[in-house]
Every structure is written in structure tokens, then in C-alpha cells.
JSON list of C-alpha atoms in Angstrom, two decimals:
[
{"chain": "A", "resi": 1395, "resn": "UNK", "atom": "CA", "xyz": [86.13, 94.82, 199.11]},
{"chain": "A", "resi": 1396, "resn": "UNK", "atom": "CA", "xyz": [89.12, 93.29, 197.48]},
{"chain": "A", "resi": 1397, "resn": "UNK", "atom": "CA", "xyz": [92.62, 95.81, 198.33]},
{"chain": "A", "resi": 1398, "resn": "UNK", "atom": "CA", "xyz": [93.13, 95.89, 194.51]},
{"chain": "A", "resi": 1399, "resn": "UNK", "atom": "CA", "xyz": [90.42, 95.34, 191.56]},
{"chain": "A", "resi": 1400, "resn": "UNK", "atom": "CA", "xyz": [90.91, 94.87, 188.29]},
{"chain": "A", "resi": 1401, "resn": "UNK", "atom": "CA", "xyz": [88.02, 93.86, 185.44]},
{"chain": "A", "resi": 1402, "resn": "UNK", "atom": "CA", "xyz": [89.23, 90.40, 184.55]},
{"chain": "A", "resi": 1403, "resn": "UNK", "atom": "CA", "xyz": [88.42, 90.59, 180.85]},
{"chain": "A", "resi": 1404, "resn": "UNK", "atom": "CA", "xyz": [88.74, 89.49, 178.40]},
{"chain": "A", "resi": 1405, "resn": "UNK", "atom": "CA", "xyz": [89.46, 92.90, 177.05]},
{"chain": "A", "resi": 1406, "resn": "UNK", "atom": "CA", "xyz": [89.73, 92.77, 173.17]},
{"chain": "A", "resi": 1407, "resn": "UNK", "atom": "CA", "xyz": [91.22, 95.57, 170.97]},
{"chain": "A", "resi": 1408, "resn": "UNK", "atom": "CA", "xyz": [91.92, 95.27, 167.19]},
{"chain": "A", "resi": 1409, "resn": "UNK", "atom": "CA", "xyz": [96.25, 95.94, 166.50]},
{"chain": "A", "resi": 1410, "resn": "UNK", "atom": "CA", "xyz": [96.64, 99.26, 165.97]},
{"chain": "A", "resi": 1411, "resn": "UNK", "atom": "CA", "xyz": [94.59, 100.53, 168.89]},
{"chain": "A", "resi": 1412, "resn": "UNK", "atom": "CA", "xyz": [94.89, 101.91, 172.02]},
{"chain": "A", "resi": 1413, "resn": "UNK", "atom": "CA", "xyz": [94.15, 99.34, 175.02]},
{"chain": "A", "resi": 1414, "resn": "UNK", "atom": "CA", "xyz": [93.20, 101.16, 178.38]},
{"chain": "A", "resi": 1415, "resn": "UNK", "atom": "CA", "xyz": [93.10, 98.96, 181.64]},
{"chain": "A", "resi": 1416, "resn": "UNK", "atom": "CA", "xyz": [92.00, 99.81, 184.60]},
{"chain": "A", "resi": 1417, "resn": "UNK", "atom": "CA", "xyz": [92.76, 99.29, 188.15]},
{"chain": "A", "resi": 1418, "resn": "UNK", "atom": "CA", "xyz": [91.12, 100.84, 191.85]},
{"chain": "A", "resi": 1419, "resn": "UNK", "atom": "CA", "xyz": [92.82, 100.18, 195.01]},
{"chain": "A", "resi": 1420, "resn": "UNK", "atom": "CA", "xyz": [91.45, 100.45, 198.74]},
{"chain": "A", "resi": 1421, "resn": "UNK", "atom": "CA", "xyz": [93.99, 102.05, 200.51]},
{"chain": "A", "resi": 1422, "resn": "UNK", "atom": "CA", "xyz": [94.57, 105.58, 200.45]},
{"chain": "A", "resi": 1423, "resn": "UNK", "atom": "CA", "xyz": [97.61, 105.55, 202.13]},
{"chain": "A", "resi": 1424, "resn": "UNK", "atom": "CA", "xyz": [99.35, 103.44, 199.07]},
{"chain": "A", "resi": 1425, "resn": "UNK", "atom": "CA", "xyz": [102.56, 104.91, 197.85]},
{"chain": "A", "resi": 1426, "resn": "UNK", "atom": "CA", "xyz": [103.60, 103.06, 194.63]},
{"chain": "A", "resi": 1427, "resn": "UNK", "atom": "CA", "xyz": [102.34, 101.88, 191.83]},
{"chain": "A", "resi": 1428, "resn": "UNK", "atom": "CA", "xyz": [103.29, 99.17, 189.32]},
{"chain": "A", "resi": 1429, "resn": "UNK", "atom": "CA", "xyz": [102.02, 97.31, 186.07]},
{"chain": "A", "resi": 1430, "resn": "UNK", "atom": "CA", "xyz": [103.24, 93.85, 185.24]},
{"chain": "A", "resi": 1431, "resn": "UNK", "atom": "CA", "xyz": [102.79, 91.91, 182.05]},
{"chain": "A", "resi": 1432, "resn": "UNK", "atom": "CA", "xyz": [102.46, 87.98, 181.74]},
{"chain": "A", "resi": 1433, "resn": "UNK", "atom": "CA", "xyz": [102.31, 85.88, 179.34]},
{"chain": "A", "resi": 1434, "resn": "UNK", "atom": "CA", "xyz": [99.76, 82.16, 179.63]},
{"chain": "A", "resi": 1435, "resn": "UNK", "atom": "CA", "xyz": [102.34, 80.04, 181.33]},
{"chain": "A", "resi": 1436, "resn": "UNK", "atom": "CA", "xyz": [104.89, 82.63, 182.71]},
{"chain": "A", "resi": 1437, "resn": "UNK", "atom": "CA", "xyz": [106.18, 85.23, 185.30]},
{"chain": "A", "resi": 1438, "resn": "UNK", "atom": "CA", "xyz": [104.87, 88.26, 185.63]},
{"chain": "A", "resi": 1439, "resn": "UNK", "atom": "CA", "xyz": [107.50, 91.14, 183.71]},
{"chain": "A", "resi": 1440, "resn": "UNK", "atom": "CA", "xyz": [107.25, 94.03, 185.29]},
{"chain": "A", "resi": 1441, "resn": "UNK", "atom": "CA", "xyz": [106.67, 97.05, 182.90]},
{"chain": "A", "resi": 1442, "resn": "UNK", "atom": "CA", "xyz": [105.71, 100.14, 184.28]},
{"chain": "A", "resi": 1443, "resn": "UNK", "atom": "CA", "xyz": [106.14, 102.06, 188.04]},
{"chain": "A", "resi": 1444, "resn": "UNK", "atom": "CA", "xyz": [104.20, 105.22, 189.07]},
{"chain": "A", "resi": 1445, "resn": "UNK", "atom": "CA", "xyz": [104.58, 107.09, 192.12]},
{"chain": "A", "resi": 1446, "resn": "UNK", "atom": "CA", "xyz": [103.31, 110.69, 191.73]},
{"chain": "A", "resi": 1447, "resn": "UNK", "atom": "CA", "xyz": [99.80, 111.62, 190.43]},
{"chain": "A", "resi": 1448, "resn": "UNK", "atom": "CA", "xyz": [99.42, 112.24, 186.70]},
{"chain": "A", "resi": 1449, "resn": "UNK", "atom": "CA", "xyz": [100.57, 110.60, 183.95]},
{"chain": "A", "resi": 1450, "resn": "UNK", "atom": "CA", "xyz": [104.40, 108.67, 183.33]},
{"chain": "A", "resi": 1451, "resn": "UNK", "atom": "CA", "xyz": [105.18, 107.37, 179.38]},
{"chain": "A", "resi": 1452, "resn": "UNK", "atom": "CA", "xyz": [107.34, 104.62, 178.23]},
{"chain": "A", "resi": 1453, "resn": "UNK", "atom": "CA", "xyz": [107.29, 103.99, 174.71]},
{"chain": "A", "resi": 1454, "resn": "UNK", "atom": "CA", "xyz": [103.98, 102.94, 173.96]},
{"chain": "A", "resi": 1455, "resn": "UNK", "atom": "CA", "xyz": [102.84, 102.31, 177.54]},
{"chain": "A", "resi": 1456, "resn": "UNK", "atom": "CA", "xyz": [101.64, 105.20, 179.51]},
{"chain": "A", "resi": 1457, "resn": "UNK", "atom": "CA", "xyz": [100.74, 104.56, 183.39]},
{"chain": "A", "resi": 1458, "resn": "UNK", "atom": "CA", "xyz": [98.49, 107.40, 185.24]},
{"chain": "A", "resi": 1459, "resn": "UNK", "atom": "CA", "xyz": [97.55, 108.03, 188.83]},
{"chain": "A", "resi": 1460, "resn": "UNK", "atom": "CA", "xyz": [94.92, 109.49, 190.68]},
{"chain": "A", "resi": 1461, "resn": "UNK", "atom": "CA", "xyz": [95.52, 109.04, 194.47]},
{"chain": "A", "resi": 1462, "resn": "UNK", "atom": "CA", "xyz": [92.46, 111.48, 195.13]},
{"chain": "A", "resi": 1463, "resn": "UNK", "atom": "CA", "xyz": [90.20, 109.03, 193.44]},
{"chain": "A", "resi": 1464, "resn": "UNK", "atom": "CA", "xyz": [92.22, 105.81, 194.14]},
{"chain": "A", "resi": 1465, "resn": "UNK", "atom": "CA", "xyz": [92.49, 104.82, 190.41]},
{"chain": "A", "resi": 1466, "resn": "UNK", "atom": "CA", "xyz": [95.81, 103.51, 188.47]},
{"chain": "A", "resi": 1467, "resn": "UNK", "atom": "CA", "xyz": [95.36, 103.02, 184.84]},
{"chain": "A", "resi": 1468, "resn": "UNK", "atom": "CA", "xyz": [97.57, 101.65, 181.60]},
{"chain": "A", "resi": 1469, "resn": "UNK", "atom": "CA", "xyz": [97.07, 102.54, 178.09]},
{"chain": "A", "resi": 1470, "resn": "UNK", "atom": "CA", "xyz": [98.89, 100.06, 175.50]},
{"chain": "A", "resi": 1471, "resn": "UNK", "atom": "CA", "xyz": [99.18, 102.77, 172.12]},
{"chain": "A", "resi": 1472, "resn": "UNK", "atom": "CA", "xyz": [99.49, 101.34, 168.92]},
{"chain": "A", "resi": 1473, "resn": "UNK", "atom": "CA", "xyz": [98.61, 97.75, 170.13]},
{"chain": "A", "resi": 1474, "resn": "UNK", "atom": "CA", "xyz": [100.33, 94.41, 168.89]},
{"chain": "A", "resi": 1475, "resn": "UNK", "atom": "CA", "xyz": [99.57, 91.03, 169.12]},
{"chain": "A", "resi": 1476, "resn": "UNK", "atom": "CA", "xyz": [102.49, 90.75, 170.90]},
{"chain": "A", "resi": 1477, "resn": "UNK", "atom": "CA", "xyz": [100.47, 92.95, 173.59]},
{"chain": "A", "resi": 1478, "resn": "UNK", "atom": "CA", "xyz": [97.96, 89.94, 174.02]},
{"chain": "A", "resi": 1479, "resn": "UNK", "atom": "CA", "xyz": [98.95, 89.17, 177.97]},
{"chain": "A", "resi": 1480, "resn": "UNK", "atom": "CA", "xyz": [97.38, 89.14, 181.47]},
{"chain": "A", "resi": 1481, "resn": "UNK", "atom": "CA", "xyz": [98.22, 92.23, 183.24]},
{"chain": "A", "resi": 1482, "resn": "UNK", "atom": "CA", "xyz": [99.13, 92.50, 186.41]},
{"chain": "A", "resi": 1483, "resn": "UNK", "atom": "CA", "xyz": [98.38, 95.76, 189.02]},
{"chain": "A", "resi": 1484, "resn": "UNK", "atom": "CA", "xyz": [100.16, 95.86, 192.24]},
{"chain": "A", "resi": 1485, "resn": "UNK", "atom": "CA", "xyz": [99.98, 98.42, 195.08]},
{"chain": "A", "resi": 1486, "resn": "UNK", "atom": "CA", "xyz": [102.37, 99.09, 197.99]},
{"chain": "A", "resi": 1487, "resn": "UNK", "atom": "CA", "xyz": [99.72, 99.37, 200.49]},
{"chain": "A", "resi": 1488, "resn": "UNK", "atom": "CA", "xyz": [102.20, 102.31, 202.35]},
{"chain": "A", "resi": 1489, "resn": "UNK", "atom": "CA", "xyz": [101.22, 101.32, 206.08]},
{"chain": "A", "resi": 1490, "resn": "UNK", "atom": "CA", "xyz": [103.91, 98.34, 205.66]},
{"chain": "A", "resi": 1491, "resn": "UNK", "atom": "CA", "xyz": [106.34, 99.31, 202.99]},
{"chain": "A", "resi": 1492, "resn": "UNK", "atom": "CA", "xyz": [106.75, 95.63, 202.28]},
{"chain": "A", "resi": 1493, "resn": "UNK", "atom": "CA", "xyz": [103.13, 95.00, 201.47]},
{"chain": "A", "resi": 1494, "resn": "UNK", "atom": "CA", "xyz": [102.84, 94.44, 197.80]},
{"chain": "A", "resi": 1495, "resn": "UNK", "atom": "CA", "xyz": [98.86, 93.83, 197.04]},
{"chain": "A", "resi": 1496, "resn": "UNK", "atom": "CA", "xyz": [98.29, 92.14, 193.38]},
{"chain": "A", "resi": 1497, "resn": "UNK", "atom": "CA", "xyz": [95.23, 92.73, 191.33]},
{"chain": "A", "resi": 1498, "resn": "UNK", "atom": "CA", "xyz": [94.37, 88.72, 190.13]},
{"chain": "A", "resi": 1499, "resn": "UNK", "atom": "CA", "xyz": [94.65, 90.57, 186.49]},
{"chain": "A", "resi": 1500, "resn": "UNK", "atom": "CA", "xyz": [93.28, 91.83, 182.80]},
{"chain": "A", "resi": 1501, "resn": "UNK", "atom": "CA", "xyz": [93.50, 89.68, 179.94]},
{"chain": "A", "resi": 1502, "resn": "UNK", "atom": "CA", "xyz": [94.32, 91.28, 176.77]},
{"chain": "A", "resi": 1503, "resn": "UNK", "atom": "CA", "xyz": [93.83, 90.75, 173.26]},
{"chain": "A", "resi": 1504, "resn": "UNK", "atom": "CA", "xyz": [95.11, 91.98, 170.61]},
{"chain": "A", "resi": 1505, "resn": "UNK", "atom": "CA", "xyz": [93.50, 91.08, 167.37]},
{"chain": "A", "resi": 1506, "resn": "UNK", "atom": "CA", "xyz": [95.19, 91.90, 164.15]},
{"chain": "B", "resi": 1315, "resn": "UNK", "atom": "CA", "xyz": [122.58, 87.25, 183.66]},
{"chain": "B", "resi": 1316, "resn": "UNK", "atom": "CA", "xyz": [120.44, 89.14, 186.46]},
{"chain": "B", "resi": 1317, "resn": "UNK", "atom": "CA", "xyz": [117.77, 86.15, 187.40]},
{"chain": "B", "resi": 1318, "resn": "UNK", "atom": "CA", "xyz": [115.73, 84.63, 190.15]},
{"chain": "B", "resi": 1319, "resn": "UNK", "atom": "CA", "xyz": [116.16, 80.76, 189.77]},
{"chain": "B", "resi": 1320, "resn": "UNK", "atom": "CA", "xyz": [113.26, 78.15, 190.95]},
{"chain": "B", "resi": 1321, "resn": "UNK", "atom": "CA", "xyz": [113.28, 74.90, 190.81]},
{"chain": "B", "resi": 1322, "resn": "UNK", "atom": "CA", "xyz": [111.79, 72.22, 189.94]},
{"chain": "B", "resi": 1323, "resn": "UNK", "atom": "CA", "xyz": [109.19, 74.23, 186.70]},
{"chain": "B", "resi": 1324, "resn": "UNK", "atom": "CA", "xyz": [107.11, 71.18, 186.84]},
{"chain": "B", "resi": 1325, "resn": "UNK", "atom": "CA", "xyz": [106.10, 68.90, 190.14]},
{"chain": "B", "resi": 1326, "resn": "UNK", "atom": "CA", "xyz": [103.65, 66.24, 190.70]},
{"chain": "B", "resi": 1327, "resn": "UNK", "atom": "CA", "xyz": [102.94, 64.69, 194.36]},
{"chain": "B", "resi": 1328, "resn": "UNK", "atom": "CA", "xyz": [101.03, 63.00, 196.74]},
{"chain": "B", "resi": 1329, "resn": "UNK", "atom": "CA", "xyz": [99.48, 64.06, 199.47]},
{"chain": "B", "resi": 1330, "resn": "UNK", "atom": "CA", "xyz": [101.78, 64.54, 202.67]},
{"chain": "B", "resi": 1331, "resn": "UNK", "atom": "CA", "xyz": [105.48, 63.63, 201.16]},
{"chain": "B", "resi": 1332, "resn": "UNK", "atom": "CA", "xyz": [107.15, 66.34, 202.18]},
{"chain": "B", "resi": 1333, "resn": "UNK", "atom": "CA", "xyz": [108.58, 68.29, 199.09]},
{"chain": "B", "resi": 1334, "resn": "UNK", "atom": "CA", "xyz": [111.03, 71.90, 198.73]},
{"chain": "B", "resi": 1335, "resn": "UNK", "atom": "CA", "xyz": [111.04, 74.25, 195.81]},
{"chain": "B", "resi": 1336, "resn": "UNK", "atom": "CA", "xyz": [114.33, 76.01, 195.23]},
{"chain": "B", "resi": 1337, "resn": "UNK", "atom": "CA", "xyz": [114.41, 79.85, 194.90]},
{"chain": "B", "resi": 1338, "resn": "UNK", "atom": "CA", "xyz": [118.08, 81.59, 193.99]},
{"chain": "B", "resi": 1339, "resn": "UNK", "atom": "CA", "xyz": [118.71, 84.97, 192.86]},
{"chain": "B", "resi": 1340, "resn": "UNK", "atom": "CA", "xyz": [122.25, 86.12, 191.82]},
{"chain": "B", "resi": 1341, "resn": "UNK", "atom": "CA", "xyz": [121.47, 89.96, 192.38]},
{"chain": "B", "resi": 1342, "resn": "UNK", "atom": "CA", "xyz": [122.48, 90.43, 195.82]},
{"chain": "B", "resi": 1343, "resn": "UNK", "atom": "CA", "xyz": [119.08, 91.24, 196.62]},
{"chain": "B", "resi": 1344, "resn": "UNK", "atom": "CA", "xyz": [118.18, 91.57, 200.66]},
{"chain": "B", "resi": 1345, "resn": "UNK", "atom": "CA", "xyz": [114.67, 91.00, 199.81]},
{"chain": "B", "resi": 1346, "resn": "UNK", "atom": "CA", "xyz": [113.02, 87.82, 198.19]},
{"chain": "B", "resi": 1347, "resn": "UNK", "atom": "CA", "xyz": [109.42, 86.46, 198.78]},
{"chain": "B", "resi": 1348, "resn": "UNK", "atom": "CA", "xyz": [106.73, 83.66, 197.37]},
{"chain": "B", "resi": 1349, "resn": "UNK", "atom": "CA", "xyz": [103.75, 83.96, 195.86]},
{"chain": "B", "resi": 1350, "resn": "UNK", "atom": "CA", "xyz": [101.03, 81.25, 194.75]},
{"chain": "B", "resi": 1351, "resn": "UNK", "atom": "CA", "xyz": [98.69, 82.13, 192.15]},
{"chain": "B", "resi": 1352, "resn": "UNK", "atom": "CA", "xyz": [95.31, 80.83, 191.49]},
{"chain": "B", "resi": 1353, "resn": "UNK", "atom": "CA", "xyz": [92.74, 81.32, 188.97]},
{"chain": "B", "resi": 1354, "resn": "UNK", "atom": "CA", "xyz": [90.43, 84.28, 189.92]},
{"chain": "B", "resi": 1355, "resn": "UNK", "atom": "CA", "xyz": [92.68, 85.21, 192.92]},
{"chain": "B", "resi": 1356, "resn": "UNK", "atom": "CA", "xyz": [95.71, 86.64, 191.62]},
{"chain": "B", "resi": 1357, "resn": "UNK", "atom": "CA", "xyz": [98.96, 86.43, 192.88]},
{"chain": "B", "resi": 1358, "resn": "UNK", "atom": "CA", "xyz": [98.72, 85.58, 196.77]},
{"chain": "B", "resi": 1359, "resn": "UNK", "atom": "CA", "xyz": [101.96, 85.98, 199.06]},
{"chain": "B", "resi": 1360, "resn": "UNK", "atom": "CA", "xyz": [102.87, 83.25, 201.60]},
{"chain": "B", "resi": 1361, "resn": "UNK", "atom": "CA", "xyz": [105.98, 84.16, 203.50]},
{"chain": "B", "resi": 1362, "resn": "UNK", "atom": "CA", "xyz": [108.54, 86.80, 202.63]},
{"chain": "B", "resi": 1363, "resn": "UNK", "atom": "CA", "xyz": [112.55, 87.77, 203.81]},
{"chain": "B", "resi": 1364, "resn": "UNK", "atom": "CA", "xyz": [113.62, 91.09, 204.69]},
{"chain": "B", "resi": 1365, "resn": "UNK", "atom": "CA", "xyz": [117.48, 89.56, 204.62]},
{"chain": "B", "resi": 1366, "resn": "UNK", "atom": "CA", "xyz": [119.09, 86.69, 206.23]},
{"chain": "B", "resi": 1367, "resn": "UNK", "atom": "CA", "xyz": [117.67, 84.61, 209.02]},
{"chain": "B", "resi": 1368, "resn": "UNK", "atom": "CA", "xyz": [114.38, 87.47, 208.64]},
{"chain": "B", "resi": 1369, "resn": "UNK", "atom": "CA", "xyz": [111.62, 85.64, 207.83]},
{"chain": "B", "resi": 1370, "resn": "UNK", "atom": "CA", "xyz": [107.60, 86.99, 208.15]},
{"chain": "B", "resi": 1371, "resn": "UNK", "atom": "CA", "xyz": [104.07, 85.34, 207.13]},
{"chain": "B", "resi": 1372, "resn": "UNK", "atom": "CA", "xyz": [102.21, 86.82, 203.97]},
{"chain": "B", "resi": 1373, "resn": "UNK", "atom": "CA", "xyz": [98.50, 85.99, 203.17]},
{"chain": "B", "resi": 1374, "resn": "UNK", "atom": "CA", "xyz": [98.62, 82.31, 202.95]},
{"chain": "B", "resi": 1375, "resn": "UNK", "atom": "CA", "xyz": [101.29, 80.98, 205.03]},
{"chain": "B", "resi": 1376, "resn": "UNK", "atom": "CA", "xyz": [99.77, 77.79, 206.42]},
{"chain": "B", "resi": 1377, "resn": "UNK", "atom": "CA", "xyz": [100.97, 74.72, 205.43]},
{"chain": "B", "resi": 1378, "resn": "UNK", "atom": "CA", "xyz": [104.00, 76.62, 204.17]},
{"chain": "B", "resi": 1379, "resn": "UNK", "atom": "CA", "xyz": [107.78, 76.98, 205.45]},
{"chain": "B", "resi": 1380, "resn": "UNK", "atom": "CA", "xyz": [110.59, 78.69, 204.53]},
{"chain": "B", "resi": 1381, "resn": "UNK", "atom": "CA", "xyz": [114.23, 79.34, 205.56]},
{"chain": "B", "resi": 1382, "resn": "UNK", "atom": "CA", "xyz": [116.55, 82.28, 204.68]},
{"chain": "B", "resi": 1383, "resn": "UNK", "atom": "CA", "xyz": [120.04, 80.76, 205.93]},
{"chain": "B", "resi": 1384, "resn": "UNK", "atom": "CA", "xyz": [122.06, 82.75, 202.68]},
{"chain": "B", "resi": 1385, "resn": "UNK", "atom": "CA", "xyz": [121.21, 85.72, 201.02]},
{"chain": "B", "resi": 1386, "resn": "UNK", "atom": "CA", "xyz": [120.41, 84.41, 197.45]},
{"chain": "B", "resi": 1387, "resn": "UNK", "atom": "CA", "xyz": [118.38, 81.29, 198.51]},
{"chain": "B", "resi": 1388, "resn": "UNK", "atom": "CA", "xyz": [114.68, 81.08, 200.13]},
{"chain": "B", "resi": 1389, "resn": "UNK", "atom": "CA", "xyz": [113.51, 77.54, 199.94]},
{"chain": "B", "resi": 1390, "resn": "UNK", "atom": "CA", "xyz": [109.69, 77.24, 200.10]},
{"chain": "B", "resi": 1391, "resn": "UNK", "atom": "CA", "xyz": [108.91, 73.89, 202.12]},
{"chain": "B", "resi": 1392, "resn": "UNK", "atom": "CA", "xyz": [106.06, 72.02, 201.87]},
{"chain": "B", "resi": 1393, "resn": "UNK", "atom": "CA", "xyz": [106.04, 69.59, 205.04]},
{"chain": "B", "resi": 1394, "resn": "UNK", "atom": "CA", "xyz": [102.64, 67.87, 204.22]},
{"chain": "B", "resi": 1395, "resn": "UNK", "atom": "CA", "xyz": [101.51, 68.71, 200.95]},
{"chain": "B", "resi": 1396, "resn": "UNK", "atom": "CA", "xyz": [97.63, 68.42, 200.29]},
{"chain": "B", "resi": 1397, "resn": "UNK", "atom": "CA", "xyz": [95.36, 69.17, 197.30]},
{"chain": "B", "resi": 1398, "resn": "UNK", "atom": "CA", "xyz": [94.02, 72.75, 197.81]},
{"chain": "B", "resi": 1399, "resn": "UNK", "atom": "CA", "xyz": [98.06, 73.93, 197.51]},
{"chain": "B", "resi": 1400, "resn": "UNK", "atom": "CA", "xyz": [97.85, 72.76, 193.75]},
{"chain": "B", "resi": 1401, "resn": "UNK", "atom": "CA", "xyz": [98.97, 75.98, 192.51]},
{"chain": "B", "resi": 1402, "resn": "UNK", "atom": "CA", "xyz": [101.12, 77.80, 190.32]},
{"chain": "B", "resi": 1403, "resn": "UNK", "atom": "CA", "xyz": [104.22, 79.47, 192.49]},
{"chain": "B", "resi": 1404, "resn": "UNK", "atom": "CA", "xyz": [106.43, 82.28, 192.24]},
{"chain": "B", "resi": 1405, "resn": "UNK", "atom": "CA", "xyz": [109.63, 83.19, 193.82]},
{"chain": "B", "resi": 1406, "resn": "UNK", "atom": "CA", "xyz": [110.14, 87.19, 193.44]},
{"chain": "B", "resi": 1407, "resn": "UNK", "atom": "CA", "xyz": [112.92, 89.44, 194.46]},
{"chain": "B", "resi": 1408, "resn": "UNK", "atom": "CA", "xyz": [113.69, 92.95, 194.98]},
{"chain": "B", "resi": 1409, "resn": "UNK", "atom": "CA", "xyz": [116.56, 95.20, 196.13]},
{"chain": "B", "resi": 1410, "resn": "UNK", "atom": "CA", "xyz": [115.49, 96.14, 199.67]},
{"chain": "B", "resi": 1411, "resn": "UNK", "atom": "CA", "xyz": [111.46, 95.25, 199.11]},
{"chain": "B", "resi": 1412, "resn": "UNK", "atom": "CA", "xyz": [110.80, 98.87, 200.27]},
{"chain": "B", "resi": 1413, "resn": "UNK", "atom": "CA", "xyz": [108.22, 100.56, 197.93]},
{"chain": "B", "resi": 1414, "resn": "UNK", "atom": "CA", "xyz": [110.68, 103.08, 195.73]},
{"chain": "B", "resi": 1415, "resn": "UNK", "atom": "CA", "xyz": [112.36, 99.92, 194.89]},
{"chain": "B", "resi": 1416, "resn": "UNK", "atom": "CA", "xyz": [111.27, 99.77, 191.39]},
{"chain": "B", "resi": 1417, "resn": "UNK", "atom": "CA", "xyz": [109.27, 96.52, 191.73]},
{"chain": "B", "resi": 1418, "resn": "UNK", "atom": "CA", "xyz": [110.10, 92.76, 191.70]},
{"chain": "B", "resi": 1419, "resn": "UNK", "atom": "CA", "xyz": [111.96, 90.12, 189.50]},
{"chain": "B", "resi": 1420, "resn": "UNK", "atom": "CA", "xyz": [110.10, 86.87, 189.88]},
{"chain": "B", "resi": 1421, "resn": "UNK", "atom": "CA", "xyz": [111.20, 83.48, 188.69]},
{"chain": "B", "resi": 1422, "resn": "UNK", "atom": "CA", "xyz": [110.34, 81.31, 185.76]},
{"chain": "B", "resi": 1423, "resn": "UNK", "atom": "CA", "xyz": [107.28, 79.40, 188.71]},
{"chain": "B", "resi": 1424, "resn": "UNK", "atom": "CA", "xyz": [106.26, 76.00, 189.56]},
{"chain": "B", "resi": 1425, "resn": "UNK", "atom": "CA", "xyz": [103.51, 74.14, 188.91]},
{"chain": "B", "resi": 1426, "resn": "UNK", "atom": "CA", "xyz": [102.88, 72.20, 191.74]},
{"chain": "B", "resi": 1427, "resn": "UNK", "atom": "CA", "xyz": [99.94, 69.50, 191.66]},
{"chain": "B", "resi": 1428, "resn": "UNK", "atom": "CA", "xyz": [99.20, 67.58, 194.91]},
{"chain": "B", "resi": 1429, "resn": "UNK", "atom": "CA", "xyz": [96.79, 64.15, 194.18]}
]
């Protein structure tokens, strides 16, 4: 079992919609939480950081947690085409506080 | 402007001439650390630097070096390159790299093919 899934995609939406992507982690003992953008051909931007279980919003992005059932999600609100990206989940695996684990990613599009 | 720096974006070699890809960040940041990434696999780390002269293997470190002599440079050294590290590679950097840190900045990557 990989530390940190993620359904590859593609995932399509049509602009205006709300995109929800999805991410499951092995580790129970993970602490934080974080959701990185990237565009074909660059570096991963990071976006979004949860900690705590429930839900965090920023803008049109909102991240939520559920530690009990080891499950990170994003939703994208009001999607652009601009939205149309790869994105990245990464977990802090907690037994090594320096042990960042990256999902291998989502692709999104946004069709308008 | 707050950036991590690699260098060279584009590099094409042949199999075992030794090669280095520059990493600098201008943030004062203790921790720094590379990634490859591959199709299907994700983002993979190789070696990573707590501060200066701390150095410890990721995932993938063999066939990889690195040094951390100053705090804002981690050179990624490739002593014999061969074809299965064709890859697309990141330098990142964080604060402390402890996990309420906020995340990482990475750099602009480079593509690395080995023939």
C-alpha cells in the first residue's frame, strides 16, 4: 500500500464548478497536511496546509481532514481554467517530523 | 525576492560523466532537500539537510551525493550518471523542515536526461 494515494485522473469539471480531490494516507500517526498545485512543466506551489480535523477555507480552496478515517480532501469552488493543474498531496508521516510523503498527483481540468 | 535557485533547467548527458546541479535559496532556511519526480511515482526524495554539514538519505539516494558546506547551497552530485536517473528534479526548502513549518518552496527543476 502506497503511504499516500491519490486517483491520478484525469479529473474533468466544466468552469464554474466545484472540483473535489481526494487523497488517503497510511499512517495514522501523520500530523500535517498540505496541497500543492503544479502546472505541466513546473514546481509544485504550495496552496493549502491543514493540521486539525475539519474543514480550513482559503478563497476558493477549502482543505478538510479526517484523521479518524485517514482522508485529506480539496475542493476548487467556482473553478477556472486557470485551475487546470496536477495536484499535489503531501503528508508529514509524524514518526520523523522530517518525513514529507507525496501523493504522485490529480490532474485537473477545467473546461470552460 | 524569496526563491530557491537550481541550476542548470535543462541538462543532457552521457552515461558516467560526472555532472552537479546547483540548489540556492536566499531565505535563510536550515532545511533544504531534493526530490526526483517520475511519471506515475510522484515526487520521490533522495537526500535531505537538517542545516550545515547535516546531511541524511531519502527514498532514492543511490547513485546520488550531496554536500551542505553553507547554509543556502545543497549541490546534488551525480558521480556516474546512468539512464534510469533521467528524471525531472527538484530542490525544495523549508524553515526548519519540522511539520508546523507551513510546507516547502521548491525550485524552478531540472530536466536531466542521461543517454
Amino acid at each position: 500500500q502506497k503511504e499516500v494515494e491519490q486517483n491520478s485522473g484525469p479529473l474533468s469539471v466544466p468552469e464554474g464548478a466545484i472540483a473535489s480531490l481526494n487523497c488517503t494516507y497510511s499512517d495514522r500517526g501523520s500530523q500535517s497536511f498540505f496541497w500543492y498545485r503544479q502546472y505541466s512543466g513546473k514546481s509544485p506551489e504550495l496552496i493549502m496546509s491543514i493540521y486539525s480535523n475539519g474543514d480550513k477555507e482559503d478563497g476558493r480552496f477549502t482543505a478538510q481532514l479526517n484523521k479518524a478515517s485517514q482522508y485529506v480532501s480539496l475542493l476548487i469552488r467556482d473553478s477556472q481554467p486557470s485551475d487546470s493543474a496536477t495536484y499535489l498531496c503531501a503528508v508529514n508521516l509524524g514518526y520523523n517530523n522530517n518525513d514529507m510523503r507525496f501523493g504522485a498527483g490529480t490532474r485537473l481540468t477545467v473546461k470552460p | 525576492e524569496a526563491q530557491v535557485t537550481q541550476n542548470p533547467r535543462y541538462l543532457i548527458t552521457v552515461t558516467g560523466k560526472k555532472l552537479t546541479v546547483t540548489c540556492s535559496q536566499n531565505m535563510n532556511h536550515e532545511y533544504m532537500s531534493w526530490y526526483r519526480q517520475d511519471p506515475g511515482l510522484g515526487l520521490r526524495q533522495i537526500y535531505y539537510s537538517m542545516n550545515v554539514e547535516v546531511t541524511d538519505k531519502g527514498d532514492v539516494p543511490e547513485g546520488y551525493k550531496v554536500s551542505r558546506k553553507e547554509k543556502r547551497n545543497f549541490p546534488l552530485i551525480l558521480e556516474s550518471p546512468s539512464p534510469n536517473q533521467t528524471s525531472l528534479y527538484f530542490c525544495a526548502s523549508s524553515l526548519t523542515g519540522l511539520m508546523t513549518d507551513g510546507g516547502y518552496t521548491f525550485g524552478s527543476g531540472t530536466r536531466l536526461t542521461v543517454v
